mmCIF file of C-alpha atoms and ligand atoms in Angstrom:
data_model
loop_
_atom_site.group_PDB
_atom_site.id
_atom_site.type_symbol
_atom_site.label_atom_id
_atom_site.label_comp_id
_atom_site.label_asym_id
_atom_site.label_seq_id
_atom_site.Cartn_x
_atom_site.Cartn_y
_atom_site.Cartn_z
ATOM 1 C CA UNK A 157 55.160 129.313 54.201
ATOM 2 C CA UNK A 158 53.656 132.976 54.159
ATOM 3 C CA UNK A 159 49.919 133.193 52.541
ATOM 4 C CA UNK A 160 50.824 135.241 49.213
ATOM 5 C CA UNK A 161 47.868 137.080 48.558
ATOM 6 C CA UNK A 162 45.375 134.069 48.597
ATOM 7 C CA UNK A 163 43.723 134.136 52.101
ATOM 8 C CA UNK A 164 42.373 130.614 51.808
ATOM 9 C CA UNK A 165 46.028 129.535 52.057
ATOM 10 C CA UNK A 166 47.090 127.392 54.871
ATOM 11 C CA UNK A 167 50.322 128.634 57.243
ATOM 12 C CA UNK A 168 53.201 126.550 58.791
ATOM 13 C CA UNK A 169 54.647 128.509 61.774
ATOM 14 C CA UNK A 170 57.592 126.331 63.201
ATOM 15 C CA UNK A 171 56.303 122.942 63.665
ATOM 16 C CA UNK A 172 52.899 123.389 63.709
ATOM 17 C CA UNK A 173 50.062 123.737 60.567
ATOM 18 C CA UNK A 174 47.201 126.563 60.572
ATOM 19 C CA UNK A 175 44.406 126.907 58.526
ATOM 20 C CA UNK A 176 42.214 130.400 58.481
ATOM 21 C CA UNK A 177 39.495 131.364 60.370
ATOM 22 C CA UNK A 178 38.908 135.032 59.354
ATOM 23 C CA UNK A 179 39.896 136.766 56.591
ATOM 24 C CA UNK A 180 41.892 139.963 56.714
ATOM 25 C CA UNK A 181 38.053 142.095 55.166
ATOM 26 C CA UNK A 182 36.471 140.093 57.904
ATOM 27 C CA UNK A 183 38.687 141.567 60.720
ATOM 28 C CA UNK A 184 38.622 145.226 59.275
ATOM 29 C CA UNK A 185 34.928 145.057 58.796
ATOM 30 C CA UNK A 186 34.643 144.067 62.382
ATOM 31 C CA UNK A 187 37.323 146.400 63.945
ATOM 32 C CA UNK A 188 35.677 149.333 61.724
ATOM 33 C CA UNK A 189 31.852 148.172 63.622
ATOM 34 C CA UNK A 190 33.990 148.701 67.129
ATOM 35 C CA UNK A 191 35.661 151.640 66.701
ATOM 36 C CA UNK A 192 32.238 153.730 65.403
ATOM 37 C CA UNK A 193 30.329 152.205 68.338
ATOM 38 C CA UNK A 194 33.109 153.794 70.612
ATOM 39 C CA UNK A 195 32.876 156.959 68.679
ATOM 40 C CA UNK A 196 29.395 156.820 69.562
ATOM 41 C CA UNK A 197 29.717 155.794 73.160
ATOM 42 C CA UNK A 198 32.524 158.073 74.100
ATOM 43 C CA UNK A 199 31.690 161.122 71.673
ATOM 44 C CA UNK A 200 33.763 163.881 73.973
ATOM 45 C CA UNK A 201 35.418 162.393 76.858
ATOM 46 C CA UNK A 202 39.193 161.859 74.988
ATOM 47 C CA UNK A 203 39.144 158.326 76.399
ATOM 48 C CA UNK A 204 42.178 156.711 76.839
ATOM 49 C CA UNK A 205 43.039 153.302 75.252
ATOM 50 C CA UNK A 206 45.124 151.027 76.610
ATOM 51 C CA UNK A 207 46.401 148.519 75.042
ATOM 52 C CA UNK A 208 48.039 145.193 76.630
ATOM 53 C CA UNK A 209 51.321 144.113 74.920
ATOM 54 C CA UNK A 210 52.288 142.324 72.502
ATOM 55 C CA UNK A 211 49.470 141.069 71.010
ATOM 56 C CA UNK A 212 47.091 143.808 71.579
ATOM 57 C CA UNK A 213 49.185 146.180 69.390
ATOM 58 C CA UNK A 214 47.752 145.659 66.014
ATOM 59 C CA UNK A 215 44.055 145.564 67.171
ATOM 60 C CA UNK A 216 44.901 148.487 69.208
ATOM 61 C CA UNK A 217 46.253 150.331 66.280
ATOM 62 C CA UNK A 218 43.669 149.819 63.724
ATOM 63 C CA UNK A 219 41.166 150.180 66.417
ATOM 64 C CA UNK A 220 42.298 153.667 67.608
ATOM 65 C CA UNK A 221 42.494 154.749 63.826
ATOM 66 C CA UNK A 222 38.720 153.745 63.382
ATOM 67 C CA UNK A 223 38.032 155.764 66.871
ATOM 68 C CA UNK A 224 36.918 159.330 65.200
ATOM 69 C CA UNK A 225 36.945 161.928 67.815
ATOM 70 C CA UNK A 226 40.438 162.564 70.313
ATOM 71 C CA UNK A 227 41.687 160.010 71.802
ATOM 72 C CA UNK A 228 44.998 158.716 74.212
ATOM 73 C CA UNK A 229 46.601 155.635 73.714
ATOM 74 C CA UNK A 230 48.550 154.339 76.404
ATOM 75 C CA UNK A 231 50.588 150.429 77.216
ATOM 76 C CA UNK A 232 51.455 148.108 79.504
ATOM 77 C CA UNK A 233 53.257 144.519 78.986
ATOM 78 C CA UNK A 234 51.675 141.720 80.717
ATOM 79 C CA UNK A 235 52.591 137.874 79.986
ATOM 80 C CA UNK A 236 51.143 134.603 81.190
ATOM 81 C CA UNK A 237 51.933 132.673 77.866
ATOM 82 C CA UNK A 238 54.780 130.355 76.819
ATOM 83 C CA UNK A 239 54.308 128.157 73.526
ATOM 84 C CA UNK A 240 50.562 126.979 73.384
ATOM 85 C CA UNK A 241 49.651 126.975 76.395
ATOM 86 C CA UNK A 242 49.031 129.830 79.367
ATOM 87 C CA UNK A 243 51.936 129.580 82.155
ATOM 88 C CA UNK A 244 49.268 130.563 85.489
ATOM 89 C CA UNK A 245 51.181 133.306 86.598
ATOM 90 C CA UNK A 246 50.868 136.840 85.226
ATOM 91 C CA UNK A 247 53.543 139.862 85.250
ATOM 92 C CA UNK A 248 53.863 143.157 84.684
ATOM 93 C CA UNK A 249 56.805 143.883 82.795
ATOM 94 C CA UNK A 250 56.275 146.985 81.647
ATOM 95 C CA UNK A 251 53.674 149.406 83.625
ATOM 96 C CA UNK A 252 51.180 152.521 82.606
ATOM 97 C CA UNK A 253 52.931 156.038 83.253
ATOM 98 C CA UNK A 254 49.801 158.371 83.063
ATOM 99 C CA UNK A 255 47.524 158.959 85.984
ATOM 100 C CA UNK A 256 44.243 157.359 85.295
ATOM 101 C CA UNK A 257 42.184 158.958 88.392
ATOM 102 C CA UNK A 258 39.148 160.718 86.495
ATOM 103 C CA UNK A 259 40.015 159.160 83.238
ATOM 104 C CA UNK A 260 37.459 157.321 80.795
ATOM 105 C CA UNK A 261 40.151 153.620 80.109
ATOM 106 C CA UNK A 262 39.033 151.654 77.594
ATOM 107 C CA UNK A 263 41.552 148.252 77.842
ATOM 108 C CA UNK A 264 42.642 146.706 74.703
ATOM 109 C CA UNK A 265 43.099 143.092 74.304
ATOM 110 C CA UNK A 266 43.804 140.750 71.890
ATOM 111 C CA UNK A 267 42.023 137.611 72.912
ATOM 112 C CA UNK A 268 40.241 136.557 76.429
ATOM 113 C CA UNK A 269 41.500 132.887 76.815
ATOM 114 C CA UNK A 270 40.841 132.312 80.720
ATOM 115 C CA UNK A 271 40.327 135.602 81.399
ATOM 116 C CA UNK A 272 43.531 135.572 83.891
ATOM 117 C CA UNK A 273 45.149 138.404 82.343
ATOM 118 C CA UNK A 274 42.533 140.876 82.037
ATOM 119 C CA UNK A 275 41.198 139.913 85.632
ATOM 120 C CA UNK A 276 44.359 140.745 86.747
ATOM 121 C CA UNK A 277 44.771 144.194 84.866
ATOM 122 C CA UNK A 278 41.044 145.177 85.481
ATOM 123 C CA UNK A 279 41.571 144.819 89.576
ATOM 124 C CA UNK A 280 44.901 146.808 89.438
ATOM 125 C CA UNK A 281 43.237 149.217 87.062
ATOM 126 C CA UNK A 282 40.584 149.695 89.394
ATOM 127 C CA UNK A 283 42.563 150.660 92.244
ATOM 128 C CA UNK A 284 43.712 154.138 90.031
ATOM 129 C CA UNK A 285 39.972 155.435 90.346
ATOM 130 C CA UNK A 286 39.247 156.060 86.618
ATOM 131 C CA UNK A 287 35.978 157.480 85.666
ATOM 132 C CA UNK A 288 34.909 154.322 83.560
ATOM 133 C CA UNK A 289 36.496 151.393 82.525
ATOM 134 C CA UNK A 290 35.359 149.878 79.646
ATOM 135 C CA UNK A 291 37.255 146.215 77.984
ATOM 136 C CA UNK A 292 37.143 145.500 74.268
ATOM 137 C CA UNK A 293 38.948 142.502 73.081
ATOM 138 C CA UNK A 294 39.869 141.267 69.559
ATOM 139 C CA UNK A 295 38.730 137.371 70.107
ATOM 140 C CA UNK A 296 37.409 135.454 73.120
ATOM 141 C CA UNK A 297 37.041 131.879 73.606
ATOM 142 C CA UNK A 298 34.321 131.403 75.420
ATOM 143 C CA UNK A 299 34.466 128.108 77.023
ATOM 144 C CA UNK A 300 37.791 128.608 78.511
ATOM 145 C CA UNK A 301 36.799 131.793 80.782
ATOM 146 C CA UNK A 302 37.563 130.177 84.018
ATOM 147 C CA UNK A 303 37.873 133.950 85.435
ATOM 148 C CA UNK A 304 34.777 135.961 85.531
ATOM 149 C CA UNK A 305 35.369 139.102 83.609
ATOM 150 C CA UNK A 306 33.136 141.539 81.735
ATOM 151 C CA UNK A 307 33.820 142.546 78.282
ATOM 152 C CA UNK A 308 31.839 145.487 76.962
ATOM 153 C CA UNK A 309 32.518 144.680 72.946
ATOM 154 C CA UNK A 310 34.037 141.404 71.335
ATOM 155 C CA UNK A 311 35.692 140.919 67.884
ATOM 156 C CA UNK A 312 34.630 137.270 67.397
ATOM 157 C CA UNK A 313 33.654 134.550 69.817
ATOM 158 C CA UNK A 314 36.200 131.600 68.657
ATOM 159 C CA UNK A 315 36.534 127.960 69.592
ATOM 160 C CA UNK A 316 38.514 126.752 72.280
ATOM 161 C CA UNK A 317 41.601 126.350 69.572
ATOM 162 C CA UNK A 318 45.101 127.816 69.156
ATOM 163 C CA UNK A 319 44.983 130.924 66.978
ATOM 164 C CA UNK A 320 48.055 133.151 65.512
ATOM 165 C CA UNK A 321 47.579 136.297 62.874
ATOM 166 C CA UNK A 322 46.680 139.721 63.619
ATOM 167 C CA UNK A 323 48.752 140.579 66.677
ATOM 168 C CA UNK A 324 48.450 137.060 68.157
ATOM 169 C CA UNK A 325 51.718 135.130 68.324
ATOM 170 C CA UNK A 326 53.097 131.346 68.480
ATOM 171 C CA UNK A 327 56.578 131.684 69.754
ATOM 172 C CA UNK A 328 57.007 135.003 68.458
ATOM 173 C CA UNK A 329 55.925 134.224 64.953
ATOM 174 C CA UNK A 330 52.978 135.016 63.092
ATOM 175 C CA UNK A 331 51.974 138.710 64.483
ATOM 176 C CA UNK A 332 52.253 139.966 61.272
ATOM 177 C CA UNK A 333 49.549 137.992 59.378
ATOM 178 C CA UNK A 334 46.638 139.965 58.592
ATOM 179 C CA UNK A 335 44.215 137.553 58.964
ATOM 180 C CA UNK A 336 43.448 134.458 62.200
ATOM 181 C CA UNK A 337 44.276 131.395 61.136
ATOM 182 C CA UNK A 338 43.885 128.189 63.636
ATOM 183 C CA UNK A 339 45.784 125.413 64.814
ATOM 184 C CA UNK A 340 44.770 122.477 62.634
ATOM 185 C CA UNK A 341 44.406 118.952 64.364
ATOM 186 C CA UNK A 342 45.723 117.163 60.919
ATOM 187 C CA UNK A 343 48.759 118.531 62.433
HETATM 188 P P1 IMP B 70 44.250 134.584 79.453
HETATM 189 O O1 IMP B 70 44.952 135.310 80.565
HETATM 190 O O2 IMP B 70 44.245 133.102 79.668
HETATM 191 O O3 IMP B 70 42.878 135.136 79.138
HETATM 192 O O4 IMP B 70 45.154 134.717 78.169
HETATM 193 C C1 IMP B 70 45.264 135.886 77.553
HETATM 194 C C2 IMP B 70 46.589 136.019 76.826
HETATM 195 O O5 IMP B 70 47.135 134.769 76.403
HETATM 196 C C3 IMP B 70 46.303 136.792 75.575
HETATM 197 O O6 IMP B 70 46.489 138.171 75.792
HETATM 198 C C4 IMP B 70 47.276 136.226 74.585
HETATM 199 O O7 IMP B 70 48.481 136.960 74.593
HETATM 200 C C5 IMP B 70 47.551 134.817 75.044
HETATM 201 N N1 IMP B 70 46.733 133.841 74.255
HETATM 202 C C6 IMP B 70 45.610 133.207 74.649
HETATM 203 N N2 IMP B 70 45.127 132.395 73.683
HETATM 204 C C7 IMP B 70 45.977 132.543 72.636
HETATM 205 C C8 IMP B 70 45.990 131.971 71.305
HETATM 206 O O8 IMP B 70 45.132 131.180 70.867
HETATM 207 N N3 IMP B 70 47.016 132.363 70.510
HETATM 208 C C9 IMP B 70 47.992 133.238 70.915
HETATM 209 N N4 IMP B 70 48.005 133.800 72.143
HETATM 210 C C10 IMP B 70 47.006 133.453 72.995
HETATM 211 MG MG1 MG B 71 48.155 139.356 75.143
#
């Protein structure tokens, strides 16, 4: 059952029952905070943004939108996630084609679980000599970062808790909410 327009409105996705955490204002207020600090930060350097599919893409979009000065906007696929929980191994399904070497990156993720992913992405991305690299990600859950990684600006710190909504899938479903909502124990 989809939320109508009452955002206090629990979700079933599949099996499993969500309740929300943050409201769709909440996330635009946030995402609107972001994108004028990296106006400020990266005022005339047409930074490119790259953001890591699939659940990047609608941070990413809003993000770059809220970014007012020129800007690049590149993509790469990367998946360690089946179901709930994350598989280990990462891949590269789909890869970057612009030449980064002298480039200001800023990498776009949707949520820093382990930190696997963006570890992963941030040593590759290193090895293309940009001029900076700087990470913003939607959500991170902060006791779960079992790989070091820096992140320069963060949506929302979360609990260590299954989210969907905004970009952030359970088996596919649930991208298209424009709020979080959480995995409820109740079940
Ligand atoms: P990490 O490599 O463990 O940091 O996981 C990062 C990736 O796992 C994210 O880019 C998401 O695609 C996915 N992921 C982690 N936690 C969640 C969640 O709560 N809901 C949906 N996807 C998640
Ligand atoms: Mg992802």
């Amino acid at each position: 059952m989809y939320p109508g327009n009452n955002p206090n409105e629990a979700v079933n996705i599949l099996d499993l029952h969500f309740i929300p955490l943050l409201t769709e204002q909440q996330v635009q207020a946030r995402v609107h905070e972001i994108g004028a600090a990296l106006t400020a930060r990266f005022p005339d350097q047409k930074p490119l943004f790259i953001s890591i599919l699939s659940g990047a893409f609608v941070f990413a979009s809003d993000l770059i939108r809220a970014f007012k000065s020129d800007c690049e906007v590149g993509f790469v696929k990367l998946s360690s996630y089946t179901g709930t929980r994350s598989s280990g191994a990462i891949q590269t399904v789909m890869g970057l084609e612009k030449d980064l070497r002298g480039r200001h990156v800023i990498v776009v993720e949707d949520i820093v679980d382990t930190g696997r992913t963006l570890h992963f992405f941030l040593n590759q991305l290193q090895l293309q000599e940009p001029a900076s690299i700087c990470t913003v990600t939607f959500l991170r859950k902060p006791e779960a970062a079992a790989f070091p990684v820096q992140v320069d600006y963060v949506g929302f710190d979360i609990e260590d808790k299954f989210v969907v909504g905004y970009g952030l899938d359970y088996e596919g479903l649930g991208r298209n909410l424009p709020g979080v909502y959480q995995l409820s124990e109740q079940g």
